[in-house]
PDB file of C-alpha atoms in Angstrom:
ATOM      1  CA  UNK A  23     125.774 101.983  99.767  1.00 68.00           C
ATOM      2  CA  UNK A  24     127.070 101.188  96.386  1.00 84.00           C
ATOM      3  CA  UNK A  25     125.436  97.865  95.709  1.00 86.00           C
ATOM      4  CA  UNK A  26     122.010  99.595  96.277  1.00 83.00           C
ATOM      5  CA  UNK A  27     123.330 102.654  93.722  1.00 85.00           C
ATOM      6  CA  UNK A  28     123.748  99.706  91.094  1.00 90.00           C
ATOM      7  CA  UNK A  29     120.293  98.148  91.844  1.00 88.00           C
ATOM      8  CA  UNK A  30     119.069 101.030  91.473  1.00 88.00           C
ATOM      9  CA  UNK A  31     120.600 101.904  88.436  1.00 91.00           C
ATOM     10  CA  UNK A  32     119.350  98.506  87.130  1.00 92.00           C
ATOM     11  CA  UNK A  33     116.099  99.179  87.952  1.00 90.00           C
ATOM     12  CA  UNK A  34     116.010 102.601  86.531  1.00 92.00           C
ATOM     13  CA  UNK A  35     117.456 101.255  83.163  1.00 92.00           C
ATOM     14  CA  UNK A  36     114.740  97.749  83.181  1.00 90.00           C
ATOM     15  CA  UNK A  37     112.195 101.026  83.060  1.00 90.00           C
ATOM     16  CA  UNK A  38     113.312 103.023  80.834  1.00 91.00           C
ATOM     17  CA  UNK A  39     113.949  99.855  78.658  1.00 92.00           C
ATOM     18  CA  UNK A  40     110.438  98.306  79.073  1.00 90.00           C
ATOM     19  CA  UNK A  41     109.090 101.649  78.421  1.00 89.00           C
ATOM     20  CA  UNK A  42     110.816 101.809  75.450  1.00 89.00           C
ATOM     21  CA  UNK A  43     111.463  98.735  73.488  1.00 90.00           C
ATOM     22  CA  UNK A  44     108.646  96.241  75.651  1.00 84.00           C
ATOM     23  CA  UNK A  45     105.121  98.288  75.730  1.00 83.00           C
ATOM     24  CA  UNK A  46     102.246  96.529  75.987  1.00 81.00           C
ATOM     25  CA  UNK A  47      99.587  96.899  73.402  1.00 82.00           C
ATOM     26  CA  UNK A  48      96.320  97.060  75.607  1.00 85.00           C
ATOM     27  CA  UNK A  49      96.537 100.986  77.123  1.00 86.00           C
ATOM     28  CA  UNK A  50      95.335  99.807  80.577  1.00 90.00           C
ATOM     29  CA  UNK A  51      97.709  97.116  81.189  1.00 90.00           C
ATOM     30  CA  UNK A  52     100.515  99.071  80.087  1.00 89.00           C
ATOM     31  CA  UNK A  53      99.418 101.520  82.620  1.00 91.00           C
ATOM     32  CA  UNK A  54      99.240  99.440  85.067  1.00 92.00           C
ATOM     33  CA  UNK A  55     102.647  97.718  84.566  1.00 90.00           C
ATOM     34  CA  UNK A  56     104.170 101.364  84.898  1.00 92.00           C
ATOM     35  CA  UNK A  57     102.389 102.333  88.015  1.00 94.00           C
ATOM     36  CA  UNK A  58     104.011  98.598  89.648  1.00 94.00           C
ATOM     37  CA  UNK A  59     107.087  99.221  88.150  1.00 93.00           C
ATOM     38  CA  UNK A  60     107.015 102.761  89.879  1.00 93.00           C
ATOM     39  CA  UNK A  61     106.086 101.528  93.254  1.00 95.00           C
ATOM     40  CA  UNK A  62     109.085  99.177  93.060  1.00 93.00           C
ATOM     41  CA  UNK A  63     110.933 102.038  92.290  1.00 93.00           C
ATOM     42  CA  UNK A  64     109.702 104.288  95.329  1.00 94.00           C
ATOM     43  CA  UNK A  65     109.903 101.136  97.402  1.00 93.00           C
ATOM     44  CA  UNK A  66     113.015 100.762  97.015  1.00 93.00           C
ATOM     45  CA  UNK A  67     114.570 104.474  97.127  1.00 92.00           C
ATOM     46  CA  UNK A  68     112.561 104.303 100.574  1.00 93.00           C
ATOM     47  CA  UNK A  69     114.614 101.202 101.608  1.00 92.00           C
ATOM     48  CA  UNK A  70     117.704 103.270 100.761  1.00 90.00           C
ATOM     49  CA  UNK A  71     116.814 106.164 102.725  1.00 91.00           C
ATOM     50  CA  UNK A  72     116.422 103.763 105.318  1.00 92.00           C
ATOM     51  CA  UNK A  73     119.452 101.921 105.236  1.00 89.00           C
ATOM     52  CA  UNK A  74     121.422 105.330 105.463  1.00 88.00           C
ATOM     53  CA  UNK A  75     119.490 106.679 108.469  1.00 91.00           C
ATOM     54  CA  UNK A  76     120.278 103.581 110.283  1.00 89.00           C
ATOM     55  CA  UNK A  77     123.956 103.625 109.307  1.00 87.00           C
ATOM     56  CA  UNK A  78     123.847 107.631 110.646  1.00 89.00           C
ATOM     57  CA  UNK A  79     122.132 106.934 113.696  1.00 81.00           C
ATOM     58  CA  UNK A  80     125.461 104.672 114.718  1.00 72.00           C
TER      59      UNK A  80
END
């Protein structure tokens, strides 16, 4: 479980990073880079979730 704490901690930080140091100019496609970068986000805390049903059904 603690490699997917650090890649998730990685991801976390590439957000709050691009959010603050990478913006895009155009409004829209700034807006739309945040709602991707979200959904890889959510993707992947579901994938955690998961993983630790799986291990807790065993």
């Amino acid at each position: 479980m603690k490699p997917h704490l650090i890649i998730f901690a990685i991801l976390i930080a590439g957000f709050i990073a691009y959010n603050l140091f990478f913006k895009m100019e155009d409004d829209r496609t700034n807006t739309v880079v945040n709602i991707m970068y979200a959904s890889i986000l959510f993707a992947y805390i579901s994938f955690m979730a998961y993983s630790v049903l799986k291990k807790m059904k065993k």
